[in-house]
Tab-separated table of C-alpha atoms and ligand atoms in Angstrom:
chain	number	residue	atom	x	y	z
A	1	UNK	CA	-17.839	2.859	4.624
A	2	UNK	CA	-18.072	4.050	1.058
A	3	UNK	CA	-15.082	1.093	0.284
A	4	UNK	CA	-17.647	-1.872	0.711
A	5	UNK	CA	-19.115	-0.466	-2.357
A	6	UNK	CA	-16.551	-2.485	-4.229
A	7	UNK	CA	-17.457	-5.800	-1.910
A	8	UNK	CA	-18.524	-8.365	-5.267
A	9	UNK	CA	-19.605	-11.366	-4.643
A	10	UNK	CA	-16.751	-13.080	-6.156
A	11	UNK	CA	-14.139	-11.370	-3.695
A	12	UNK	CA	-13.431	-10.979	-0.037
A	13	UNK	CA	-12.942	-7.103	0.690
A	14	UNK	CA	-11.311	-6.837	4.455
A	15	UNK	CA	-12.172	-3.969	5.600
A	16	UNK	CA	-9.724	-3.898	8.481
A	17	UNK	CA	-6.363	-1.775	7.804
A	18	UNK	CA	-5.211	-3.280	11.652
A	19	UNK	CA	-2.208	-3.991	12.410
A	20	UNK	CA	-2.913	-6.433	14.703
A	21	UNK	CA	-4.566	-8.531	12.811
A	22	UNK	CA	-1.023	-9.710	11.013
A	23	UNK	CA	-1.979	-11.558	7.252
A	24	UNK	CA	2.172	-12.233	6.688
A	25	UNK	CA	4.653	-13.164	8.571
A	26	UNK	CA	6.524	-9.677	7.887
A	27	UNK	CA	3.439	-7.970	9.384
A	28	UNK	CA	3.756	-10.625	12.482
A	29	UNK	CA	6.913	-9.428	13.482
A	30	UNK	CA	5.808	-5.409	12.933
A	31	UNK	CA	2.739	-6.243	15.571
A	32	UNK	CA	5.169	-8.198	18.208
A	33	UNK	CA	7.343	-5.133	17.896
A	34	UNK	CA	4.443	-2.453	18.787
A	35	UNK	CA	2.891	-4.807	21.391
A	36	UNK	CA	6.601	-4.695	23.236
A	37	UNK	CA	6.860	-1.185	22.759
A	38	UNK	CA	3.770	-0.486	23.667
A	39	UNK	CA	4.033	-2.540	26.976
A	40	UNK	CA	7.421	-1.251	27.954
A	41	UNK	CA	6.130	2.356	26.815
A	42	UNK	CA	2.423	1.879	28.806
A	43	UNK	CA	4.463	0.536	32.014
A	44	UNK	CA	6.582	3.849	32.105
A	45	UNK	CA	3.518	5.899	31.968
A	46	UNK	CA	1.936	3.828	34.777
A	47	UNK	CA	5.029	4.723	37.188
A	48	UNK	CA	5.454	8.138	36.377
A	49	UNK	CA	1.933	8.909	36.643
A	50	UNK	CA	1.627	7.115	39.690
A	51	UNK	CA	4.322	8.890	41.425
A	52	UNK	CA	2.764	12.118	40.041
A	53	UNK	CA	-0.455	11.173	41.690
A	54	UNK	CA	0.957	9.935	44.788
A	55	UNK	CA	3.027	13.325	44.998
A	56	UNK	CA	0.278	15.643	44.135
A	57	UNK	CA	-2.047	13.557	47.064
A	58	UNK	CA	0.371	13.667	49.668
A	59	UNK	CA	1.569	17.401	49.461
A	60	UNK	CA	-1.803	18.986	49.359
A	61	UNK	CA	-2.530	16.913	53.047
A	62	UNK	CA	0.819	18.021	54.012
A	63	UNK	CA	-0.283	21.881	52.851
A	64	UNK	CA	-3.265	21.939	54.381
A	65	UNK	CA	-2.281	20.386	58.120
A	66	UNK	CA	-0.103	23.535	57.797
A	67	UNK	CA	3.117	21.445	57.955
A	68	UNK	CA	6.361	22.908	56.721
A	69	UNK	CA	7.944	22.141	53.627
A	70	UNK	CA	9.637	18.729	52.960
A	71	UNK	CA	12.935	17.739	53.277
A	72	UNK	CA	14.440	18.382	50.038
A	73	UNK	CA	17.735	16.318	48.526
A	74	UNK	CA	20.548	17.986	47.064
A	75	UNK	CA	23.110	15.456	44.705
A	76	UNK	CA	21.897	12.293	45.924
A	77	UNK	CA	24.709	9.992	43.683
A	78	UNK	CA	22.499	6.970	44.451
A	79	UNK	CA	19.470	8.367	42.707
A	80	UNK	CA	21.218	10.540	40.336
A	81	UNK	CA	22.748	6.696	38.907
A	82	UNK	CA	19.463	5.105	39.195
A	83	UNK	CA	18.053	7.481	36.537
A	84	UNK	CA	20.565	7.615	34.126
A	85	UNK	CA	20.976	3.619	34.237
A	86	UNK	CA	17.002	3.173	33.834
A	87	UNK	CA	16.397	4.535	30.739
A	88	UNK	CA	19.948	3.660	29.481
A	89	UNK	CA	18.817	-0.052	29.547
A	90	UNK	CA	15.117	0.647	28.221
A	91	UNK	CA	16.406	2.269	25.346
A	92	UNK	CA	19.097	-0.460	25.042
A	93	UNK	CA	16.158	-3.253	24.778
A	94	UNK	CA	14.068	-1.232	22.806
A	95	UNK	CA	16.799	-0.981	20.247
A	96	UNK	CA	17.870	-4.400	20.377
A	97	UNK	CA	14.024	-5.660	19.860
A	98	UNK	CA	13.584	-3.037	16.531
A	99	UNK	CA	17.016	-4.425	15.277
A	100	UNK	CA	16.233	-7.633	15.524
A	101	UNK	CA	12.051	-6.623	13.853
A	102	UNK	CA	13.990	-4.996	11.235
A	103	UNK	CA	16.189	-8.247	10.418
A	104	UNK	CA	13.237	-10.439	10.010
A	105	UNK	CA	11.041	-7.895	7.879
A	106	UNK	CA	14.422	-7.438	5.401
A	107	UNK	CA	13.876	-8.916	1.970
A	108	UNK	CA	16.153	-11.513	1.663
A	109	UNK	CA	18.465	-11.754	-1.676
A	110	UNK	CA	15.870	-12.206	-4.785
A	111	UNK	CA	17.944	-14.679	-6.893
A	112	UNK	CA	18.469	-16.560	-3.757
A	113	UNK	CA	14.562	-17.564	-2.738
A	114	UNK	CA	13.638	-19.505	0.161
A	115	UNK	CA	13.973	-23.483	-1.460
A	116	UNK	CA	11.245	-24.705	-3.314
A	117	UNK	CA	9.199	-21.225	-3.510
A	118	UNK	CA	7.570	-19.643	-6.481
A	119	UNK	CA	8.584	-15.843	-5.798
A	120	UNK	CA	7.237	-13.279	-7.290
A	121	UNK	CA	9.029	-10.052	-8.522
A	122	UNK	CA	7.358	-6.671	-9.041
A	123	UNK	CA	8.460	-2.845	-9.460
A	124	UNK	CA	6.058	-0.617	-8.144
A	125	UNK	CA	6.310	2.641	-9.305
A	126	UNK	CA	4.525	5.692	-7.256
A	127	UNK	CA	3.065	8.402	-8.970
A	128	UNK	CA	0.932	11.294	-7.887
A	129	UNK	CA	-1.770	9.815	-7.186
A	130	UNK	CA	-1.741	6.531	-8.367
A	131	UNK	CA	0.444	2.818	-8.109
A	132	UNK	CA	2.377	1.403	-11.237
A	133	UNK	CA	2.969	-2.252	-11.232
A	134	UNK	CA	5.400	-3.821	-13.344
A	135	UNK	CA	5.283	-7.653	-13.081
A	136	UNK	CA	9.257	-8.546	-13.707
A	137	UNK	CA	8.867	-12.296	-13.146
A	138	UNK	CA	7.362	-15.223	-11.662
A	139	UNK	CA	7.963	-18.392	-10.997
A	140	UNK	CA	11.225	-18.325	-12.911
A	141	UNK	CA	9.670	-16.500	-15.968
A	142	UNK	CA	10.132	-13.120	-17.108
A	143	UNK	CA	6.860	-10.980	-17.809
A	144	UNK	CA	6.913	-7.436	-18.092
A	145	UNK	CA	3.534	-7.146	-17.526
A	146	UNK	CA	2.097	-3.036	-16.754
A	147	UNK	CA	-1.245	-2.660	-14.114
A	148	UNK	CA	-2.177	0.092	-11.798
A	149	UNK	CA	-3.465	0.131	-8.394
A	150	UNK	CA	-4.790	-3.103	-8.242
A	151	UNK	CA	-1.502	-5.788	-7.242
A	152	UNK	CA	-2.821	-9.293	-7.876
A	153	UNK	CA	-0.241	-11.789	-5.576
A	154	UNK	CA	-0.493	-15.298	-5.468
A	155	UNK	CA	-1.378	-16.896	-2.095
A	156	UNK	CA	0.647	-19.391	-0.128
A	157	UNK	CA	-1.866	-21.992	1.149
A	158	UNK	CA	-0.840	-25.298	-0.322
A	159	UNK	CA	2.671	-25.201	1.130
A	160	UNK	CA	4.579	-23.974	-1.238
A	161	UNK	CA	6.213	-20.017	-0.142
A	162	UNK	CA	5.502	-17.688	-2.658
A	163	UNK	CA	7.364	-14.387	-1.572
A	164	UNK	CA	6.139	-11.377	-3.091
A	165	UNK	CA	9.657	-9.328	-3.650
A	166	UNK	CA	8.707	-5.284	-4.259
A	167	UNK	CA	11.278	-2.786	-5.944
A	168	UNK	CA	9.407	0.439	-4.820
A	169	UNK	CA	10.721	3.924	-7.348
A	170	UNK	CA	9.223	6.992	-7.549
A	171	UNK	CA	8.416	8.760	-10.480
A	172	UNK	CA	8.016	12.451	-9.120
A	173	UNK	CA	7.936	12.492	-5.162
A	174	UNK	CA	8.336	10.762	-2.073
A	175	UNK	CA	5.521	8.135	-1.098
A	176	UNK	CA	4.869	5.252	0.815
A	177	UNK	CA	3.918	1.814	0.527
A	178	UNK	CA	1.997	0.946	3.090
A	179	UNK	CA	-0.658	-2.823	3.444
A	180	UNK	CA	-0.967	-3.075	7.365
A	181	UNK	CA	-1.820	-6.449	7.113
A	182	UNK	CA	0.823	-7.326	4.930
A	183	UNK	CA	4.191	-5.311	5.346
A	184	UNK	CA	5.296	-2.349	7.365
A	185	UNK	CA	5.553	1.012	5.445
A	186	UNK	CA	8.491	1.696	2.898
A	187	UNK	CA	8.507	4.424	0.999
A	188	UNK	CA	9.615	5.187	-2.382
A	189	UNK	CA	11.993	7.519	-3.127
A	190	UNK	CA	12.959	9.682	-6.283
A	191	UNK	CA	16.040	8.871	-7.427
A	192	UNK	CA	16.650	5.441	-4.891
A	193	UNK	CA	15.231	2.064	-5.151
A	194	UNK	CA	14.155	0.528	-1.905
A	195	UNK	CA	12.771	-2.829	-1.672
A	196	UNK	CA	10.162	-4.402	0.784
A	197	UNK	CA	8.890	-8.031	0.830
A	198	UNK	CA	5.599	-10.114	1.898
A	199	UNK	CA	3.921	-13.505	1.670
A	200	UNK	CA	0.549	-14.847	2.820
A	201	UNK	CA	-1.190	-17.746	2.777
A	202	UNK	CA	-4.921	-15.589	3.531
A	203	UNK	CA	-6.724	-15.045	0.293
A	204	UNK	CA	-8.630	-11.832	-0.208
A	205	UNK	CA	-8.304	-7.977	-0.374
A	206	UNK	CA	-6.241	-6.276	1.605
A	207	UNK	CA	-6.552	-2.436	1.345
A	208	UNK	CA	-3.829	-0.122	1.734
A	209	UNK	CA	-2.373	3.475	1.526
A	210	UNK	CA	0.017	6.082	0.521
A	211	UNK	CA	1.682	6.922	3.926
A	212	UNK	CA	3.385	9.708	2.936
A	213	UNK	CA	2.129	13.227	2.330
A	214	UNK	CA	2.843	13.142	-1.462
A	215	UNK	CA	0.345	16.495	-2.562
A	216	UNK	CA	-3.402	17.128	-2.266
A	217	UNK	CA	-4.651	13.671	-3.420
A	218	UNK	CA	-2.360	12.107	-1.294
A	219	UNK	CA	-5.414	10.909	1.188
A	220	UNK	CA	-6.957	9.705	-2.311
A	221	UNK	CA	-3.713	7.317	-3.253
A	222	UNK	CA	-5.406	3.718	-2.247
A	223	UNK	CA	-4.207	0.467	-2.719
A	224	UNK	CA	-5.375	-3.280	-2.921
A	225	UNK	CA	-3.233	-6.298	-2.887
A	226	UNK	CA	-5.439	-9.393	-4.199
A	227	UNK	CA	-4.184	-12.322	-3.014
A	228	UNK	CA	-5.356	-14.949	-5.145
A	229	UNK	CA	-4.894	-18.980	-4.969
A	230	UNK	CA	-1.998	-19.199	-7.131
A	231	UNK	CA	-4.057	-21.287	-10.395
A	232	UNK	CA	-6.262	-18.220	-10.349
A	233	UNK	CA	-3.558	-15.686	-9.938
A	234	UNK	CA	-1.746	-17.392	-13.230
A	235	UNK	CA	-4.847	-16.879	-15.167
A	236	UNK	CA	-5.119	-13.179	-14.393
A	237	UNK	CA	-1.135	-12.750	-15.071
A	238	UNK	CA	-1.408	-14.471	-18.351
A	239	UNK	CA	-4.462	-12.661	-19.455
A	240	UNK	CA	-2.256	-9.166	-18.502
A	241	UNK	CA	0.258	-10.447	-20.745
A	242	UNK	CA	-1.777	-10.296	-23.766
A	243	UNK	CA	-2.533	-7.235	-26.072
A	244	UNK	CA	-5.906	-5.804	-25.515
A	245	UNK	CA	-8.955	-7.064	-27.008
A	246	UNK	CA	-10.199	-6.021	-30.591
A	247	UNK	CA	-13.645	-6.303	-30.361
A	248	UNK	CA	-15.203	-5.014	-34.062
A	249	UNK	CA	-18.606	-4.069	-31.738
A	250	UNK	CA	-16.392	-0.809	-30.274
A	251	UNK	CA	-14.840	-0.021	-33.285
A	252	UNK	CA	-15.695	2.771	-33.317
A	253	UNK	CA	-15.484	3.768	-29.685
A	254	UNK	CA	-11.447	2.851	-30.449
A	255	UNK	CA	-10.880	5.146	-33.372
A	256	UNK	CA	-12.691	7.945	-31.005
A	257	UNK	CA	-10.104	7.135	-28.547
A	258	UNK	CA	-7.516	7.244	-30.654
A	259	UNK	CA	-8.402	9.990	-32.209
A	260	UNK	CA	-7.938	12.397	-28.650
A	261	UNK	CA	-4.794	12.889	-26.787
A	262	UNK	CA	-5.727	9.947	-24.511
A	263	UNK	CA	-2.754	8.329	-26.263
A	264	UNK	CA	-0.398	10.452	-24.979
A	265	UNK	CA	-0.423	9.241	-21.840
A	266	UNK	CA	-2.315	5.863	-21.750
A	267	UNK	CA	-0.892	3.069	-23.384
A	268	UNK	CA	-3.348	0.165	-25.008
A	269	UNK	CA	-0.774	-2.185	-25.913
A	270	UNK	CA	-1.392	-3.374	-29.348
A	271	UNK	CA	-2.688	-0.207	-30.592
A	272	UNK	CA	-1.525	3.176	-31.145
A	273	UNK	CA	-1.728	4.051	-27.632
A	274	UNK	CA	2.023	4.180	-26.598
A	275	UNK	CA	2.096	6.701	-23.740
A	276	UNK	CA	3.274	5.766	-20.198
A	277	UNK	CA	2.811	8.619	-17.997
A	278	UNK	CA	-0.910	7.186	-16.842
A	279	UNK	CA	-2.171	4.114	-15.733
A	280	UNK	CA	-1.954	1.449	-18.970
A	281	UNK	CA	-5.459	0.495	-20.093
A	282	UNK	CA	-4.751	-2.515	-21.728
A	283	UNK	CA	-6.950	-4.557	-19.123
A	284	UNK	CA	-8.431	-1.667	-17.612
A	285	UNK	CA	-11.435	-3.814	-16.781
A	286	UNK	CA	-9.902	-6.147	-14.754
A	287	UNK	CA	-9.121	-3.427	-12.361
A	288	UNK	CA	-12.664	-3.561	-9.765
A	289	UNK	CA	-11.635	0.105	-8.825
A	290	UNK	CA	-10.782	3.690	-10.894
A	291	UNK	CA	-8.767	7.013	-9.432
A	292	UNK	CA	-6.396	4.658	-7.258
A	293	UNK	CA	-9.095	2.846	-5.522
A	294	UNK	CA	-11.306	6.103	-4.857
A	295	UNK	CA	-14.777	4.660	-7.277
A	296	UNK	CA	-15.919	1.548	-8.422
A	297	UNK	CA	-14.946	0.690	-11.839
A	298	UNK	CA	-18.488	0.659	-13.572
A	299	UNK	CA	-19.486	2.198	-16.655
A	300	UNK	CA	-21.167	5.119	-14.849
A	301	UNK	CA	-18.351	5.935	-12.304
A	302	UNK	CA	-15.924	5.303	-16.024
A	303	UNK	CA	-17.798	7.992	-18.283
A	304	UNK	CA	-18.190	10.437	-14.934
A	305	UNK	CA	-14.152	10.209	-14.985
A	306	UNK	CA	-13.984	10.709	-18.548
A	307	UNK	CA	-16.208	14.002	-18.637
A	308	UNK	CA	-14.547	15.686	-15.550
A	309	UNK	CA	-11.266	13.630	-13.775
A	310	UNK	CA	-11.104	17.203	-11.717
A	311	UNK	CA	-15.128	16.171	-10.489
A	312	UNK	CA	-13.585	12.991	-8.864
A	313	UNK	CA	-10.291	13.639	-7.950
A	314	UNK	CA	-9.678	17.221	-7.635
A	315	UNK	CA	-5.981	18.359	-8.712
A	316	UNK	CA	-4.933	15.184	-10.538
A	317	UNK	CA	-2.731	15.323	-13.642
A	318	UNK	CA	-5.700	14.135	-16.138
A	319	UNK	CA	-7.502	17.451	-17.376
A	320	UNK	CA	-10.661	17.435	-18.353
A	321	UNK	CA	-10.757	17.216	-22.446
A	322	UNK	CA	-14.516	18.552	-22.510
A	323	UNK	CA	-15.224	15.394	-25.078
A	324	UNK	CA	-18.895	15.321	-26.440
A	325	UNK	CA	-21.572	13.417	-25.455
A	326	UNK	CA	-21.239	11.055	-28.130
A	327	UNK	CA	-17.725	10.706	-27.996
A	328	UNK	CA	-17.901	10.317	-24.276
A	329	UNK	CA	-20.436	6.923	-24.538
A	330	UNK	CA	-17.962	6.208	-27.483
A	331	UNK	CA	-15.165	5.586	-25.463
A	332	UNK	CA	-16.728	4.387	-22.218
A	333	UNK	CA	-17.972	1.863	-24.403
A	334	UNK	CA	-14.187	0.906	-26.076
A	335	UNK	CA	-12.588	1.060	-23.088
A	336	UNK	CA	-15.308	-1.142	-21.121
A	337	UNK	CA	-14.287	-3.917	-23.808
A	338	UNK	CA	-10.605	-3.769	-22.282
A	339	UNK	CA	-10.804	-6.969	-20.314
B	401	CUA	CU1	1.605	9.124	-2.510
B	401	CUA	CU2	0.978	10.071	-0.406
């Protein structure tokens, strides 16, 4: 429940992670799959239940009108076939119908979209406990564009397909994307590039989650796809693309940042702040979310982080740099200027 903290009025946050309720054609096929397999799976239970049942029932009347045991059957060739050819042919289907799921969930080639589409490339990048973006290119362009946690997509609802195309890497160990509504897990890999692929015409928030134990804050490793209409979506890449803001108000808040090892890690692009083993700042206030989707991003939940990361998200790789009072509203304050 704590998640529809981050409902705003200006955004749709779904809270259902279902997969039955399909937002992509990818995650269409995934449901038809587990609605087969659970039908063939739920029918097999039925029968051998039943016979169970029926068994139990008619040997304890049997026991108790003190009749002898029944006949038993020794190497019956008959039933000895019938068994081995039964499951032979469910697991037959069942393979053929996951062959075929996995066909239609494959991305296609990338530099050979579907006709008339506006695709969209991005490397995602997991990290313990948090998602790198990298938008490579859209529509055509290249970007090179760095966000975290937050993966703005645009949506398909004038007509025109705009596949999403993901190159998932790993940065330390092995995690998992995983948007029920929108595509089927994948996981990322050290050392291996996989790739996964979605489109959807629904706009909104769809949440989502690490699906592989990755460490301690693995539970904590949230995602949110924002599916924007794609005017909208253009805006928010384009604003991403610029250098952050230099507003002379937070001044100095920015020299106070600067002036700790925050730039070791974070990068601001267009100042000092070159460091790329944390989530990049540079529009840090577009994100609605902090800590991988675990607070809201407001300006208390931002200077609670600052003081203590280990009070919020115990075990992850930001330390607490026991910064001052002052230089703690300091660089709240720059960073909340990082639109
Ligand atoms: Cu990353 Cu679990």
């Amino acid at each position: 429940m704590g998640l529809l903290l981050f409902a705003t009025t200006d955004e749709v946050v779904s809270q259902n992670l279902s997969v039955f309720s399909p937002a992509s054609p990818q995650a269409e096929s995934i449901r038809g799959l587990f609605v087969l397999v659970l039908a063939i799976t739920g029918g097999i239970f039925l029968i051998v239940e039943g016979v169970l049942v029926y068994s139990l029932l008619r040997s304890r009347r049997r026991a108790a009108a003190g009749e002898a045991e029944p006949p038993q059957v020794y190497g019956s060739t008959p039933i000895e076939l019938a068994w081995t050819a039964a499951p032979l042919l469910i697991v037959f289907v069942l393979f053929l119908v996951v062959a075929r799921t996995e066909w239609e969930v494959r991305p296609g080639p990338e530099d050979q979209p579907p006709p008339g589409s506006q695709p969209l490339s991005v490397t995602v990048i997991g990290r313990q406990w948090w998602w790198e973006y990298v938008y490579e290119k859209y529509d055509g362009r290249e970007w090179h564009v760095t966000t975290a946690n937050e993966l703005h997509v645009p949506a398909s609802d004038d007509g025109v397909p705009r596949p999403v195309y993901l190159t998932l890497k790993s940065a330390d160990v092995i995690h998992s994307f995983w948007v029920p509504r929108l595509a089927g897990k994948t996981d990322l890999i050290p050392g291996r590039v996989n790739r996964t692929w979605f489109q959807t015409a629904e706009r909104g928030v769809f949440l989502g989650q690490c699906a592989e134990f990755c460490g301690t804050q693995h539970a904590n490793m949230l995602l949110r796809v924002v599916a924007d209409e794609p005017a909208e979506f253009e805006r928010w890449l384009a604003n991403e693309a610029k250098p952050a803001v230099d507003e002379p108000a937070a001044a100095a808040g920015k020299r106070a940042f600067l002036a700790q090892s925050c730039v070791n890690c974070h990068a601001v692009r267009g100042t000092p702040a070159r460091g790329t083993y944390a989530p990049d700042l540079t529009h840090l206030m577009s994100r609605k979310t902090l800590a991988s989707g675990m607070v809201a991003n407001s300006a208390e939940e931002l200077r609670r982080w600052l003081a203590d990361p280990q009070q919020v998200k115990p075990g992850c790789l930001m330390p607490s740099f026991k910064l001052s009072d002052r230089d703690l509203d300091l660089i709240t304050g720059y960073l909340r200027t990082l639109r």
